[in-house]
XYZ file of C-alpha atoms in Angstrom:
263
model
C 0.009 -0.048 0.081
C 1.637 3.136 -1.175
C 1.988 6.410 0.900
C -1.161 8.439 1.114
C -1.047 11.732 -0.989
C -3.353 14.599 -0.371
C -4.448 16.546 -3.530
C -4.530 20.490 -2.657
C -6.773 22.376 -5.110
C -5.417 25.314 -6.530
C -7.820 27.959 -8.154
C -6.781 28.574 -11.808
C -4.931 32.093 -12.153
C -7.540 34.928 -13.049
C -7.593 35.726 -16.572
C -5.875 38.890 -17.624
C -8.081 41.658 -18.397
C -8.444 42.730 -22.096
C -10.043 45.493 -24.010
C -9.465 49.388 -24.163
C -10.431 49.654 -20.712
C -7.327 47.896 -19.478
C -5.203 49.422 -21.883
C -6.227 52.701 -20.669
C -5.493 51.594 -17.025
C -2.048 50.532 -17.935
C -1.439 53.564 -19.784
C -2.384 55.911 -16.905
C -0.596 53.497 -14.433
C 2.768 53.878 -16.371
C 2.581 57.601 -16.599
C 3.847 60.113 -14.033
C 0.231 60.498 -12.855
C 0.064 56.828 -12.068
C 3.148 56.753 -10.263
C 2.445 59.924 -8.203
C -0.914 58.355 -6.909
C 0.667 54.721 -6.751
C -2.024 53.186 -9.086
C -1.975 49.338 -9.394
C 0.719 48.518 -12.229
C 2.591 51.871 -11.645
C 5.842 50.150 -10.305
C 5.718 52.341 -7.096
C 7.129 50.432 -3.978
C 3.716 51.403 -2.158
C 1.185 50.490 -4.985
C -2.405 50.566 -3.721
C -3.685 47.309 -4.752
C -7.010 47.374 -6.816
C -6.453 51.349 -7.080
C -7.090 51.651 -11.153
C -7.928 54.649 -13.049
C -11.265 53.629 -14.330
C -12.286 52.559 -10.693
C -11.290 55.653 -9.209
C -12.850 57.629 -11.854
C -16.158 55.842 -11.520
C -15.782 56.264 -7.553
C -15.296 60.063 -7.997
C -18.190 60.598 -10.217
C -20.418 58.660 -7.931
C -19.298 60.582 -4.801
C -19.845 63.623 -6.466
C -23.341 62.785 -7.599
C -23.775 61.621 -3.859
C -22.738 65.142 -2.309
C -23.600 67.794 -5.180
C -26.707 68.551 -3.324
C -24.654 70.344 -0.816
C -23.829 73.150 -3.346
C -27.570 74.354 -3.178
C -28.754 73.251 0.149
C -25.706 74.850 1.816
C -26.502 78.101 0.029
C -30.057 77.737 0.874
C -29.598 77.167 4.503
C -26.993 80.131 5.076
C -28.820 82.603 3.167
C -31.684 82.183 5.562
C -29.698 83.981 8.148
C -29.979 86.982 5.806
C -26.164 87.364 5.341
C -24.945 90.898 5.194
C -28.417 92.351 4.216
C -29.616 94.833 6.374
C -33.350 94.560 7.499
C -35.477 97.622 7.593
C -37.974 96.535 10.114
C -41.356 97.772 10.356
C -44.279 97.235 12.768
C -45.946 94.938 10.419
C -42.971 93.093 9.115
C -40.240 93.129 12.250
C -38.117 90.474 10.546
C -38.360 91.363 6.834
C -40.438 88.345 5.773
C -42.487 90.127 3.030
C -39.757 93.062 2.291
C -39.114 92.676 -1.462
C -35.546 94.460 -1.246
C -34.538 92.105 1.486
C -35.707 89.133 -0.377
C -33.527 90.606 -3.466
C -30.537 90.921 -1.166
C -31.110 87.415 0.066
C -31.172 86.102 -3.363
C -27.805 87.858 -4.083
C -26.321 86.278 -0.995
C -27.429 82.966 -2.047
C -26.162 83.005 -5.310
C -22.523 84.089 -4.030
C -22.909 81.216 -1.589
C -23.676 78.676 -4.202
C -20.236 79.921 -5.880
C -18.297 79.880 -2.638
C -19.624 76.284 -1.685
C -18.599 74.905 -5.221
C -15.143 76.796 -5.145
C -14.023 75.774 -1.474
C -15.418 71.913 -2.147
C -13.373 71.801 -5.179
C -10.264 73.391 -3.721
C -10.481 71.056 -0.532
C -11.157 67.958 -2.481
C -8.250 68.412 -4.938
C -5.687 68.961 -2.200
C -6.984 66.143 -0.085
C -6.219 63.865 -3.511
C -3.080 65.798 -4.392
C -1.464 66.311 -0.920
C -2.858 63.167 1.123
C -3.415 60.718 -1.935
C -6.941 59.648 -0.250
C -10.121 59.314 -2.202
C -11.886 61.626 0.153
C -14.202 64.535 -1.061
C -14.592 67.367 1.233
C -17.422 69.964 1.583
C -19.401 71.963 4.265
C -21.052 70.056 6.875
C -24.716 70.013 6.918
C -25.136 70.120 10.431
C -22.869 72.690 11.301
C -24.089 75.274 8.789
C -27.638 74.722 10.164
C -26.528 75.382 13.766
C -24.705 78.700 12.194
C -27.865 79.921 10.409
C -30.785 79.020 12.941
C -29.195 78.727 16.178
C -26.090 81.219 16.144
C -27.200 84.202 13.819
C -30.995 83.130 13.568
C -33.535 83.393 11.000
C -32.884 86.707 9.497
C -30.414 87.449 12.046
C -33.157 86.855 15.118
C -30.918 84.818 16.818
C -31.069 84.591 20.651
C -27.427 84.956 21.235
C -27.017 88.230 19.538
C -24.435 87.364 17.361
C -24.298 88.807 13.779
C -23.556 87.144 10.612
C -20.009 88.943 10.143
C -19.103 88.088 13.845
C -20.215 84.324 13.211
C -18.082 84.105 10.209
C -15.228 85.424 12.257
C -15.806 82.539 14.798
C -15.527 80.096 11.855
C -12.492 81.335 10.579
C -11.045 81.221 13.981
C -12.259 77.784 14.467
C -10.583 76.822 11.330
C -7.360 77.746 12.418
C -7.777 75.976 15.620
C -8.878 72.567 14.011
C -5.739 73.028 11.727
C -3.448 73.148 14.636
C -5.175 70.260 16.473
C -4.676 68.377 13.216
C -1.001 68.954 13.296
C -0.561 67.943 16.835
C -2.706 64.908 16.463
C -5.431 65.953 19.073
C -8.132 66.121 16.666
C -7.632 62.449 15.564
C -7.754 61.308 19.218
C -11.209 63.548 19.795
C -12.771 61.753 16.768
C -11.743 58.072 18.086
C -13.478 58.770 21.511
C -16.588 59.297 20.060
C -19.044 56.848 20.588
C -19.975 54.942 17.232
C -23.796 55.252 18.318
C -23.402 58.936 18.534
C -21.926 59.257 15.271
C -24.662 57.048 13.566
C -27.126 59.138 15.407
C -25.717 62.134 14.124
C -25.547 60.894 10.498
C -29.190 59.750 10.577
C -30.392 63.210 12.060
C -28.579 65.192 9.610
C -30.112 63.328 6.795
C -33.834 63.765 8.259
C -32.954 67.369 8.568
C -31.802 67.545 4.789
C -34.824 65.455 3.774
C -36.962 68.059 5.898
C -35.744 71.149 3.978
C -36.066 69.151 0.424
C -39.686 68.653 1.257
C -40.537 72.379 2.272
C -42.082 74.738 -0.093
C -39.366 77.318 -0.418
C -37.061 75.963 -2.731
C -38.124 72.183 -2.296
C -40.976 69.794 -3.306
C -43.720 71.584 -1.250
C -44.683 68.212 0.527
C -44.233 70.025 3.882
C -46.398 73.013 4.548
C -47.386 75.145 7.547
C -49.891 74.090 10.383
C -51.732 76.492 12.929
C -51.632 73.898 15.551
C -48.414 71.786 15.047
C -46.590 74.480 13.117
C -45.527 71.629 10.457
C -48.264 69.746 8.409
C -48.825 68.454 4.898
C -48.761 70.842 2.058
C -48.853 70.295 -1.709
C -52.515 71.717 -2.269
C -53.450 73.898 -5.290
C -53.303 77.720 -4.587
C -57.240 77.827 -4.717
C -57.081 75.760 -1.424
C -54.333 77.539 0.190
C -55.019 80.067 3.047
C -54.704 83.528 1.421
C -53.000 84.915 4.276
C -50.390 82.086 4.746
C -49.960 80.446 1.391
C -48.011 77.635 2.859
C -51.001 76.563 4.822
C -53.324 74.254 3.095
C -57.132 74.491 4.223
C -57.824 71.044 2.217
C -56.626 69.065 -0.459
C -53.314 68.233 0.411
C -50.567 66.599 -1.751
C -52.942 67.218 -5.020
C -50.722 69.773 -6.859
C -49.721 68.260 -9.898
C -46.460 70.278 -9.975
C -45.504 68.461 -6.430
C -45.437 65.064 -8.137
C -43.292 65.905 -11.218
């Protein structure tokens, strides 16, 4: 009886990729760009396995599609603070809700904020890729901007803290330098690690619900949410003839029946 032998199954090697996508990936990997970003096949001693040009390109486009809403939503939220606009209050309109000149100034501030949000997000994301070689996109935080607009400055500058828009922006500027110094010292990373995961998940869920709430509002949104005399927030989406003449966002009946809301 001969010696017992054990057969070890070895999976066949993967078939080499073919086609123009593979040729494009190899051409980019063999270039100076591929070696700088340590793409697979670049020959860099610290090559990132699985990092190929087309995969990174798809990931970047997906990330942009997922966070491009920030460009408009951030501008809408910050513009609600009134920005640098001056409110000429009257007895009938103390916070300039119906003041046409104030509304026009807010629109100009909102357009400026759209440009600023897009520019700072682009610059920060490009620097993250060039200097840190990390596939991370950066943009203004959706939670902090709401706190800035509705709690610190307040709607049309009516915050209880008495902080003006310019003073709040000055505090944000100093905060940025503080976080930069903490990042250099490694303290910021330590603070991020001690935050409980449950709190991190709850924060993300809360911000997501808040963004959805903004998108469903009638001002710049779908109009699903409207006003309510008892609960402050109610269902909207009614036709103009069924809305309260004095409060157009309050539906008296026939909610969710405006055709344009479903488009």
